[in-house]
Coordinates of C-alpha atoms in Angstrom, one line a residue:
M23 CA -50.6 -28.7 0.3
A24 CA -51.1 -25.5 -1.7
S25 CA -51.2 -23.4 1.4
S26 CA -48.1 -25.1 2.8
S27 CA -46.1 -24.9 -0.4
R28 CA -46.9 -21.2 -0.8
R29 CA -47.1 -19.9 2.8
R30 CA -47.6 -16.2 3.4
L31 CA -44.7 -14.8 5.5
S32 CA -44.9 -11.7 7.6
P33 CA -42.7 -8.9 6.4
R34 CA -40.4 -9.3 9.5
T35 CA -40.0 -13.0 8.9
L36 CA -39.3 -12.5 5.2
M37 CA -36.7 -9.9 6.2
Q38 CA -35.0 -12.3 8.6
E39 CA -34.8 -15.1 6.0
F40 CA -33.5 -12.6 3.4
D41 CA -30.8 -11.3 5.7
D42 CA -29.5 -14.9 6.2
S43 CA -28.0 -14.8 2.7
E44 CA -24.5 -13.3 2.8
D45 CA -24.6 -12.4 -0.9
E46 CA -27.7 -10.3 -0.3
Q47 CA -26.5 -8.5 2.7
L48 CA -24.2 -6.4 0.6
L49 CA -27.3 -4.7 -0.9
F50 CA -28.3 -3.6 2.6
S51 CA -25.0 -2.0 3.6
D52 CA -24.8 1.5 5.2
S53 CA -25.8 3.5 2.2
S54 CA -28.8 1.3 1.6
D55 CA -30.2 1.5 5.1
S56 CA -33.0 3.7 3.7
Y57 CA -34.3 0.8 1.8
V58 CA -34.3 -1.4 4.9
A59 CA -35.8 1.3 7.1
N60 CA -38.7 1.9 4.6
M61 CA -39.4 -1.8 4.5
S62 CA -39.3 -2.4 8.3
S63 CA -41.5 0.6 9.0
S64 CA -44.3 -1.0 7.0
D65 CA -44.6 -4.3 9.0
S66 CA -48.2 -3.7 10.0
E67 CA -49.3 -1.4 7.2
S68 CA -48.2 -2.8 3.9
D69 CA -49.2 -6.1 2.4
S70 CA -46.8 -9.0 2.3
D71 CA -47.0 -9.3 -1.4
D72 CA -46.0 -5.7 -1.9
F73 CA -43.1 -6.2 0.5
T74 CA -42.0 -9.3 -1.3
E75 CA -42.0 -7.4 -4.6
E76 CA -39.8 -4.7 -3.0
V77 CA -37.4 -7.2 -1.7
E78 CA -37.2 -8.9 -5.2
S79 CA -36.4 -5.5 -6.6
I80 CA -33.2 -5.5 -4.6
R81 CA -32.4 -9.1 -5.2
T82 CA -32.8 -9.1 -9.0
W83 CA -32.6 -6.7 -11.9
I84 CA -35.7 -4.6 -12.4
A85 CA -36.3 -2.4 -15.5
K86 CA -36.5 1.3 -14.6
E87 CA -38.2 4.0 -16.6
P88 CA -35.7 6.8 -17.5
T89 CA -37.5 9.7 -15.7
Q90 CA -36.0 12.6 -13.8
N91 CA -37.8 11.7 -10.6
N92 CA -35.9 8.5 -9.7
P93 CA -33.8 9.3 -6.6
A94 CA -30.1 8.4 -6.9
P95 CA -28.7 5.9 -4.4
P96 CA -27.0 7.7 -1.6
R97 CA -23.2 7.8 -1.4
F98 CA -21.3 6.2 1.4
P99 CA -20.0 8.8 3.9
F100 CA -16.4 9.7 3.1
T101 CA -14.3 9.1 6.2
G102 CA -10.8 9.3 4.7
E103 CA -8.3 11.9 5.8
P104 CA -6.8 13.2 2.5
G105 CA -3.8 15.4 2.1
Q106 CA 0.0 15.5 2.4
K107 CA 1.1 13.6 5.5
V108 CA 4.8 14.4 5.5
P109 CA 5.8 18.0 5.7
C110 CA 8.7 19.3 3.7
D111 CA 10.5 22.6 2.7
P112 CA 9.1 24.6 -0.2
N113 CA 12.2 23.8 -2.2
P114 CA 11.2 21.7 -5.3
L115 CA 14.0 19.2 -4.6
A116 CA 12.6 18.6 -1.1
Y117 CA 9.4 17.3 -2.7
L118 CA 11.3 14.8 -4.9
K119 CA 13.3 13.6 -1.8
L120 CA 10.0 12.7 -0.2
F121 CA 10.0 9.7 -2.5
L122 CA 13.7 9.2 -3.3
D123 CA 14.8 9.4 0.3
E124 CA 18.2 8.5 1.7
A125 CA 17.2 4.9 2.3
I126 CA 16.5 4.3 -1.4
I127 CA 19.6 6.2 -2.5
Q128 CA 21.7 4.1 0.0
I129 CA 20.4 0.8 -1.5
I130 CA 21.3 2.1 -5.0
V131 CA 24.8 3.0 -3.8
E132 CA 25.5 -0.2 -2.0
E133 CA 24.1 -2.6 -4.7
T134 CA 25.8 -0.6 -7.5
N135 CA 29.2 -0.8 -5.8
R136 CA 28.6 -4.5 -4.9
Y137 CA 27.7 -5.4 -8.5
A138 CA 30.8 -3.6 -9.8
E139 CA 33.0 -5.6 -7.4
Q140 CA 31.4 -8.9 -8.5
Q141 CA 32.3 -8.3 -12.2
P142 CA 35.5 -9.8 -13.5
G143 CA 38.2 -7.4 -14.2
P144 CA 38.6 -5.9 -17.7
F145 CA 41.2 -7.7 -19.8
R146 CA 42.0 -4.9 -22.3
R147 CA 44.8 -2.6 -21.3
F148 CA 42.8 0.7 -21.7
A149 CA 39.4 -0.7 -20.9
R150 CA 36.9 1.8 -19.4
G151 CA 36.1 -0.5 -16.5
K152 CA 39.6 0.0 -15.0
R153 CA 38.7 3.5 -14.2
W154 CA 35.8 2.6 -12.0
E155 CA 35.6 4.3 -8.6
P156 CA 32.9 3.4 -6.0
V157 CA 29.9 5.7 -6.2
T158 CA 28.6 7.9 -3.4
H159 CA 25.3 9.5 -2.6
D160 CA 26.4 12.6 -4.4
D161 CA 27.3 10.6 -7.5
I162 CA 23.8 9.0 -7.6
W163 CA 22.1 12.3 -7.3
L164 CA 24.1 13.8 -10.1
F165 CA 23.4 10.7 -12.1
L166 CA 19.7 11.2 -11.5
A167 CA 20.0 14.9 -12.5
I168 CA 21.5 13.9 -15.8
L169 CA 18.7 11.4 -16.4
I170 CA 16.1 14.0 -15.7
L171 CA 17.8 16.6 -17.9
Q172 CA 18.0 14.1 -20.8
G173 CA 14.2 14.1 -20.8
V174 CA 14.2 17.9 -21.3
V175 CA 17.1 18.0 -23.8
G176 CA 16.3 15.3 -26.3
K177 CA 19.1 13.8 -28.3
P178 CA 19.1 10.6 -30.5
R179 CA 22.2 9.0 -28.8
Q180 CA 23.4 8.9 -25.2
T181 CA 26.9 10.0 -26.2
S182 CA 25.5 13.1 -27.9
Y183 CA 25.1 14.8 -24.6
W184 CA 28.9 15.0 -24.2
S185 CA 29.6 15.8 -27.8
T186 CA 31.9 18.8 -28.5
N187 CA 30.4 19.3 -31.9
R188 CA 29.3 23.0 -31.9
L189 CA 26.1 22.1 -33.8
I190 CA 24.8 19.9 -30.9
A191 CA 27.1 20.6 -28.0
T192 CA 25.5 20.9 -24.5
P193 CA 28.5 21.9 -22.3
F194 CA 26.5 21.6 -19.0
F195 CA 26.4 17.8 -19.0
A196 CA 30.2 17.5 -19.1
T197 CA 30.5 19.9 -16.2
V198 CA 28.2 17.8 -14.0
M199 CA 29.7 14.4 -14.8
S200 CA 32.0 13.0 -17.5
E201 CA 30.7 10.7 -20.1
N202 CA 33.0 7.8 -18.9
R203 CA 31.7 8.2 -15.4
F204 CA 28.1 8.3 -16.4
S205 CA 28.5 5.2 -18.6
L206 CA 30.2 3.2 -15.9
I207 CA 27.5 4.1 -13.4
M208 CA 24.8 3.1 -15.9
K209 CA 26.6 -0.2 -16.7
N210 CA 26.9 -1.2 -13.0
L211 CA 23.6 0.3 -11.8
H212 CA 22.0 -2.4 -9.6
F213 CA 19.3 -2.7 -7.0
M214 CA 19.6 -6.2 -5.6
N215 CA 22.3 -8.6 -4.5
N216 CA 22.6 -11.3 -7.1
E217 CA 24.2 -13.7 -4.7
T218 CA 21.2 -13.8 -2.3
F219 CA 18.5 -14.3 -4.9
D220 CA 16.4 -17.5 -4.4
E221 CA 13.8 -18.0 -7.1
A222 CA 11.8 -20.5 -5.0
T223 CA 11.1 -18.1 -2.1
H224 CA 11.0 -14.7 -3.9
P225 CA 7.5 -13.3 -4.2
A226 CA 8.0 -12.0 -7.7
P227 CA 10.9 -13.9 -9.4
K228 CA 10.4 -12.2 -12.8
L229 CA 10.9 -8.8 -11.2
W230 CA 13.5 -9.7 -8.6
K231 CA 16.1 -7.3 -9.8
I232 CA 13.9 -4.3 -9.2
Y233 CA 11.1 -5.7 -7.0
D234 CA 12.3 -4.4 -3.6
L235 CA 13.0 -0.9 -4.8
F236 CA 9.7 -0.8 -6.6
Q237 CA 7.8 -1.7 -3.4
M238 CA 9.7 0.9 -1.4
V239 CA 8.8 3.6 -3.9
I240 CA 5.1 2.6 -3.9
R241 CA 5.0 2.6 -0.1
K242 CA 6.4 6.1 -0.3
F243 CA 3.6 7.1 -2.7
Q244 CA 1.0 5.9 -0.2
S245 CA 2.6 7.2 3.0
V246 CA 3.4 10.7 1.8
Y247 CA -0.1 11.5 0.5
V248 CA -3.7 10.3 0.9
P249 CA -6.0 11.0 -2.1
E250 CA -9.4 12.7 -2.0
R251 CA -12.6 10.7 -2.6
D252 CA -12.5 10.3 -6.4
V253 CA -9.9 7.8 -7.7
S254 CA -9.6 5.8 -10.9
V255 CA -7.9 2.6 -12.0
D256 CA -6.5 2.0 -15.5
E257 CA -3.6 0.3 -17.2
S258 CA -0.4 2.0 -18.2
L259 CA 2.1 0.8 -20.8
M260 CA 5.8 1.6 -20.6
A261 CA 7.3 1.3 -24.1
Y262 CA 9.7 -1.6 -24.3
K263 CA 10.6 -3.8 -27.4
G264 CA 13.4 -5.8 -26.0
R265 CA 13.3 -9.6 -25.3
L266 CA 11.0 -10.1 -22.4
A267 CA 8.6 -13.1 -21.9
W268 CA 5.9 -10.9 -20.3
K269 CA 6.0 -8.0 -22.7
Q270 CA 2.5 -6.9 -23.6
Y271 CA 0.8 -5.6 -26.8
I272 CA -2.0 -3.1 -26.4
S273 CA -3.2 -1.6 -29.7
S274 CA -5.0 1.3 -28.1
K275 CA -1.8 2.6 -26.4
H276 CA 0.7 4.8 -28.2
A277 CA 3.6 2.6 -27.3
R278 CA 1.7 -0.6 -28.3
F279 CA 4.5 -2.9 -27.0
G280 CA 5.8 -2.6 -23.5
I281 CA 5.6 -3.5 -19.8
K282 CA 2.1 -3.1 -18.5
S283 CA 1.1 -2.0 -15.1
F284 CA -2.2 -1.5 -13.3
E285 CA -2.3 1.9 -11.6
L286 CA -4.6 3.7 -9.1
C287 CA -4.5 7.5 -9.4
K288 CA -6.3 10.5 -8.0
S289 CA -8.8 11.5 -10.6
N290 CA -8.4 15.2 -11.0
S291 CA -4.6 15.6 -10.4
G292 CA -3.2 12.3 -11.7
Y293 CA -1.2 11.5 -8.5
I294 CA 0.0 7.9 -8.7
W295 CA -1.0 6.3 -5.4
N296 CA -0.6 2.5 -6.1
A297 CA 0.7 0.3 -9.0
I298 CA 1.2 -3.3 -9.8
I299 CA 3.5 -4.5 -12.7
Y300 CA 1.9 -7.2 -14.7
T301 CA 4.2 -10.1 -15.4
G302 CA 1.8 -12.7 -16.7
K303 CA 0.8 -15.7 -14.6
G304 CA 3.1 -14.9 -11.7
T305 CA 1.7 -11.3 -11.1
Q306 CA 1.6 -10.6 -7.4
F307 CA -2.0 -9.6 -6.4
D308 CA -3.4 -9.6 -2.9
P309 CA -3.9 -13.3 -2.0
S310 CA -7.2 -12.6 -0.3
Y311 CA -8.7 -11.9 -3.8
S312 CA -7.6 -15.1 -5.4
Q313 CA -11.2 -16.1 -6.2
F314 CA -11.6 -13.2 -8.6
G315 CA -10.5 -12.9 -12.1
L316 CA -7.5 -10.9 -13.3
A317 CA -9.4 -7.6 -13.9
S318 CA -11.3 -7.7 -10.5
A319 CA -8.2 -8.9 -8.6
S320 CA -6.1 -6.1 -9.9
V321 CA -8.6 -3.4 -9.0
L322 CA -9.2 -4.8 -5.5
S323 CA -5.5 -5.2 -4.8
L324 CA -4.9 -1.6 -5.8
I325 CA -7.7 -0.1 -3.8
S326 CA -7.5 -2.5 -0.8
P327 CA -5.9 0.1 1.6
L328 CA -8.8 2.5 0.8
L329 CA -11.7 0.2 1.3
G330 CA -14.3 1.0 4.0
Q331 CA -13.7 4.7 3.9
G332 CA -16.3 5.9 1.3
Y333 CA -14.0 6.3 -1.7
C334 CA -15.5 6.5 -5.2
L335 CA -13.8 4.5 -7.9
T336 CA -14.0 5.0 -11.6
T337 CA -13.1 2.1 -14.0
D338 CA -13.4 1.4 -17.7
N339 CA -15.0 -1.6 -19.4
Y340 CA -12.0 -3.9 -18.9
Y341 CA -12.5 -3.9 -15.1
T342 CA -16.2 -3.1 -14.6
S343 CA -18.4 -6.0 -13.7
P344 CA -21.4 -6.5 -11.3
E345 CA -19.2 -9.0 -9.3
L346 CA -16.6 -6.3 -8.6
Y347 CA -19.1 -3.5 -7.8
E348 CA -21.1 -5.7 -5.4
H349 CA -17.9 -6.5 -3.6
L350 CA -17.0 -2.8 -3.4
I351 CA -20.5 -2.1 -2.0
R352 CA -19.9 -4.7 0.7
H353 CA -16.8 -2.7 1.7
K354 CA -18.5 0.8 1.6
T355 CA -16.9 1.9 -1.6
D356 CA -18.9 3.5 -4.4
S357 CA -18.0 3.0 -8.1
Y358 CA -19.1 3.7 -11.6
G359 CA -17.7 3.2 -15.1
T360 CA -18.3 1.8 -18.6
V361 CA -19.1 -1.9 -18.9
R362 CA -19.2 -4.5 -21.6
P363 CA -22.9 -5.3 -22.3
N364 CA -22.2 -9.0 -22.4
R365 CA -20.7 -9.2 -18.9
R366 CA -21.9 -12.0 -16.7
N367 CA -24.7 -11.2 -14.2
L368 CA -26.0 -8.3 -16.2
P369 CA -29.7 -8.4 -17.2
S370 CA -30.4 -10.8 -20.0
A371 CA -32.1 -8.1 -22.1
F372 CA -29.4 -5.5 -21.4
S373 CA -27.6 -5.9 -24.7
A374 CA -30.6 -7.2 -26.7
Q375 CA -32.7 -4.1 -26.9
K376 CA -32.1 -1.8 -29.9
L377 CA -32.1 1.9 -29.1
K378 CA -32.7 5.0 -31.1
P379 CA -30.2 8.0 -30.9
G380 CA -30.7 9.7 -27.5
E381 CA -32.7 6.9 -26.0
I382 CA -32.0 5.5 -22.6
T383 CA -32.8 2.1 -21.0
A384 CA -31.9 1.2 -17.4
W385 CA -32.1 -1.6 -14.8
Q386 CA -31.8 -1.4 -11.1
K387 CA -30.6 -3.9 -8.6
G388 CA -30.5 -2.4 -5.1
K389 CA -27.8 0.2 -5.1
L390 CA -26.4 -0.9 -8.5
M391 CA -27.7 0.6 -11.8
A392 CA -27.0 -0.6 -15.3
L393 CA -27.7 1.9 -18.1
R394 CA -27.4 2.0 -21.9
W395 CA -27.5 5.2 -23.9
K396 CA -27.5 5.6 -27.6
D397 CA -25.3 8.3 -29.0
K398 CA -23.5 7.5 -32.3
K399 CA -23.1 4.1 -30.8
D400 CA -24.3 2.3 -27.7
V401 CA -22.7 3.3 -24.4
S402 CA -23.1 1.0 -21.4
V403 CA -22.3 2.0 -17.8
L404 CA -22.7 0.6 -14.3
S405 CA -23.0 2.9 -11.2
T406 CA -23.8 2.7 -7.5
V407 CA -24.4 6.4 -7.1
H408 CA -26.3 7.5 -10.2
N409 CA -29.8 7.4 -11.5
T410 CA -31.1 8.0 -15.1
D411 CA -31.0 11.8 -14.8
T412 CA -29.6 13.6 -17.8
A413 CA -27.9 17.0 -18.2
A414 CA -27.1 19.4 -21.1
A415 CA -23.7 19.0 -22.7
K416 CA -22.0 20.0 -25.9
N417 CA -20.7 17.4 -28.3
R418 CA -17.6 17.8 -30.5
A419 CA -19.6 19.7 -33.2
G420 CA -20.6 22.3 -30.6
K421 CA -24.3 21.1 -30.5
T422 CA -26.0 20.9 -27.1
I423 CA -27.4 17.5 -26.4
Q424 CA -28.8 15.7 -23.3
K425 CA -26.3 13.2 -21.8
P426 CA -26.8 10.9 -18.8
Q427 CA -25.2 12.4 -15.7
V428 CA -23.3 9.2 -15.1
I429 CA -21.5 9.6 -18.4
L430 CA -20.6 13.2 -17.7
D431 CA -19.1 12.3 -14.3
Y432 CA -17.2 9.4 -15.9
N433 CA -15.6 11.7 -18.4
Q434 CA -14.5 14.0 -15.6
T435 CA -13.0 11.3 -13.2
M436 CA -11.7 8.6 -15.4
G437 CA -8.6 10.3 -16.7
G438 CA -6.3 10.1 -13.7
V439 CA -3.9 7.5 -15.1
D440 CA -4.0 9.0 -18.6
R441 CA -3.2 12.5 -17.2
A442 CA -0.2 11.2 -15.4
D443 CA 1.1 9.3 -18.5
Q444 CA 0.6 12.2 -20.7
C445 CA 2.5 14.7 -18.5
I446 CA 5.3 12.2 -17.9
T447 CA 5.8 11.7 -21.7
F448 CA 6.4 15.4 -22.1
Y449 CA 9.8 15.1 -20.4
P450 CA 10.6 11.4 -20.4
V451 CA 13.4 9.9 -18.3
V452 CA 12.9 6.6 -20.1
R453 CA 15.0 6.1 -23.3
K454 CA 14.3 3.7 -26.1
Q455 CA 17.9 2.5 -26.2
Q456 CA 17.8 1.1 -22.7
R457 CA 18.0 -2.7 -23.0
K458 CA 17.9 -4.0 -19.4
Y459 CA 14.2 -4.1 -18.4
Y460 CA 14.9 -3.4 -14.7
K461 CA 16.9 -0.3 -15.5
K462 CA 14.1 0.9 -17.7
I463 CA 11.6 0.3 -14.9
F464 CA 13.9 2.3 -12.6
R465 CA 13.9 5.2 -15.1
H466 CA 10.1 5.0 -15.1
L467 CA 10.0 5.1 -11.3
V468 CA 12.1 8.3 -11.4
E469 CA 9.6 9.8 -13.8
Q470 CA 6.7 8.9 -11.5
C471 CA 8.5 10.2 -8.4
L472 CA 9.2 13.5 -10.3
W473 CA 5.5 13.7 -11.4
N474 CA 4.1 13.0 -7.9
S475 CA 6.5 15.6 -6.4
Y476 CA 5.2 18.2 -8.9
V477 CA 1.6 17.4 -8.0
L478 CA 2.3 18.0 -4.3
Y479 CA 4.3 21.1 -5.1
K480 CA 1.4 22.6 -7.0
K481 CA -1.0 21.8 -4.1
Q482 CA 1.2 23.5 -1.5
N483 CA 2.0 26.7 -3.6
D484 CA -0.3 29.4 -4.6
R485 CA 1.8 30.4 -7.6
P486 CA 3.6 27.2 -8.6
L487 CA 6.2 27.0 -11.4
P488 CA 5.2 25.4 -14.7
H489 CA 6.1 21.8 -15.1
F490 CA 9.1 22.6 -17.3
D491 CA 10.6 25.2 -15.0
Y492 CA 10.0 22.9 -12.0
I493 CA 12.1 20.2 -13.6
L494 CA 14.9 22.6 -14.3
K495 CA 14.7 23.9 -10.8
V496 CA 15.0 20.4 -9.4
C497 CA 18.1 19.7 -11.5
E498 CA 19.6 23.0 -10.5
E499 CA 19.1 22.3 -6.8
I500 CA 20.7 18.8 -7.2
C501 CA 23.8 20.4 -8.7
L502 CA 24.0 23.0 -6.0
Q503 CA 23.6 20.5 -3.1
H504 CA 25.5 17.5 -4.4
Q505 CA 28.2 18.7 -6.8
Q506 CA 31.8 18.9 -5.6
P507 CA 33.6 21.6 -7.5
Q508 CA 37.1 21.0 -6.1
S509 CA 37.2 17.3 -7.0
E510 CA 36.4 18.1 -10.6
A511 CA 38.4 21.3 -11.1
N512 CA 41.6 20.0 -9.6
R513 CA 41.6 16.7 -11.6
P514 CA 45.1 16.5 -13.1
G515 CA 45.6 16.5 -16.9
R516 CA 42.5 18.5 -17.7
R517 CA 42.5 22.0 -19.2
A518 CA 40.0 24.6 -18.1
S519 CA 37.9 22.0 -16.3
Y520 CA 35.3 23.5 -14.0
V521 CA 31.8 23.0 -12.6
V522 CA 29.1 25.4 -13.8
N523 CA 27.3 27.1 -10.9
P524 CA 23.6 27.1 -12.0
V525 CA 23.1 30.5 -10.3
R526 CA 26.1 32.2 -11.8
L527 CA 23.8 34.6 -13.8
T528 CA 21.7 35.6 -10.8
G529 CA 23.9 35.4 -7.6
R530 CA 26.2 38.0 -6.1
H531 CA 29.8 37.2 -7.2
F532 CA 33.0 39.1 -6.5
V533 CA 36.5 38.7 -8.0
E534 CA 39.3 37.6 -5.7
H535 CA 42.9 36.5 -6.0
V536 CA 43.6 32.8 -6.2
P537 CA 44.5 31.8 -2.6
P538 CA 48.1 30.8 -2.0
T539 CA 49.1 27.1 -1.7
E540 CA 52.0 25.3 0.0
R541 CA 54.0 25.3 -3.2
K542 CA 53.2 28.7 -4.6
A543 CA 52.6 32.0 -2.8
T544 CA 51.0 33.5 -6.0
P545 CA 49.4 30.7 -7.8
T546 CA 47.5 31.1 -11.1
R547 CA 44.6 29.3 -12.8
M548 CA 43.5 29.0 -16.4
C549 CA 40.9 31.5 -17.4
V550 CA 37.8 29.5 -18.5
M551 CA 36.7 32.2 -20.9
C552 CA 40.1 32.6 -22.7
C553 CA 40.8 28.9 -22.8
S554 CA 37.4 28.2 -24.5
K555 CA 38.5 30.2 -27.5
R556 CA 40.8 29.2 -30.4
G557 CA 43.7 31.2 -31.8
P558 CA 44.3 32.2 -35.4
N559 CA 46.0 28.9 -36.0
G560 CA 43.0 27.0 -34.8
K561 CA 44.6 25.8 -31.6
K562 CA 43.1 26.3 -28.1
V563 CA 44.4 29.3 -26.2
R564 CA 46.0 28.8 -22.8
K565 CA 46.0 31.8 -20.6
E566 CA 46.7 31.9 -16.9
T567 CA 45.2 34.4 -14.5
R568 CA 45.7 35.3 -10.8
F569 CA 42.0 36.0 -10.3
Y570 CA 39.0 33.7 -9.8
C571 CA 35.4 33.6 -8.7
P572 CA 35.1 31.8 -5.3
E573 CA 31.4 31.2 -5.8
C574 CA 31.8 29.5 -9.2
D575 CA 35.3 28.2 -8.4
V576 CA 36.6 29.0 -11.8
G577 CA 39.6 31.0 -13.0
L578 CA 38.7 34.3 -14.7
C579 CA 40.5 37.4 -16.0
A580 CA 39.5 40.4 -14.0
V581 CA 38.6 42.3 -17.2
P582 CA 36.6 41.5 -19.2
C583 CA 36.2 37.7 -18.7
F584 CA 34.7 38.0 -15.2
K585 CA 31.9 40.2 -16.4
I586 CA 31.2 38.2 -19.6
F587 CA 31.1 34.9 -17.6
H588 CA 28.4 36.2 -15.2
T589 CA 26.2 38.0 -17.7
Q590 CA 26.1 35.7 -20.8
E591 CA 24.2 32.5 -21.2
V592 CA 26.6 31.2 -23.9
Y593 CA 30.3 31.3 -23.2

């Protein structure tokens, strides 16, 4: 009985029985073939008990001595094809149009006009809504330019951008679009037909007003650029304190209250490649990962298109778990990150042992390593590509200490999402006063498109513009390509109305006579320089001139107004 209950198996038989378990096969994936090869080559030479012990070291957690001689598990071969997949002109606006293409702008135009038509007519005699005119592609682009510029020129109220008070006046905004026109577009801004919405069939009913546009933008992020090997997943919080059932509170974030989203970014550049907006119980994750918890399902849904290509994922302790990492190993994806020491399926003694400062303790389970290191406090990490090796590094006090290599690599590759959020907040398109959640999400999408376009612009240019100058250049190009000077300048009842040419200080401009019309052989126009002044009595000056600048399409006196207008920043 004793011999039958504890039969001795040959190494090959034991290997076959072990391979029958699907859960254990993940430990023998491509990168772990060396383990299998070493075991199989010792069929006739090694003892069965030794082989069983080696198999158990892959099946269960085994304590490892923190020495410099332990080989690190090999990485999966990277088979992805990173880089920009859609060519474009070197013009900064062309990079932005990779994401905000004509299809997206057309949806905004159609749904905004449709929503305006669906609204009941204004009842007041002089209501602003009576002056509504259907928007065009050019209108939407100029509207976007103003949104972007508002992130650069910060003012406390929306109407302040059109103020004529000399203390805070910014004349350029009024020359791009009137305050009435901007407010009407913002009021009617829409992205979905209200009449076709069906809550029972919609995949994300809480996001239905922005869901289709959001998905289109995310697909653009993925099709335009493929990231390099190292990517990271983290959560982002867009500040929002309005009334919203799925608003989140995260104390560690600067905003604290807002709309949370899970994002996958390229580690070193912060390029946003994928994102999922969290709406509580109805959040749309990939249905094939329904058996996982929230943290693991969010990670797998984000990285799903990149699985099987040898990518390396970095996560923080909210997402990291042995269950998640073993699934990633099964799909040829490496990973590492901090972990909560009380996670399920970690070694029972992982969090129990007390460490002294600088001391390391580690466990190994096939390709997966769990490590704890004592600095000022305990730091716990999981990794599929590291061992217990340490390297010299300087702490905040400037003192050189020995840190585990996995922690140094984590600090280098985890900041993708934080880097994107930080750079976006320098010039925010989102404003606190925006009440409608879907309009605020749209503003955030514009921020993300602008940031991703700048990342690609820097990659394709040897001497790229700084972020600030890049944003100004984008707005300048929008005005040059989409502004219609004639429609603004000839609007009746307006004095000295004109559109500022952004290159008026750098282009080649020549004075000409105002061309004749059907009514007048020698027509005149108001000089924008003279009419911007006030006379001794405090009233505005009205002065006609027969000369104008055809490039800027403004009336100007030949002397000295033409020279002043094209050489001075302030006029």
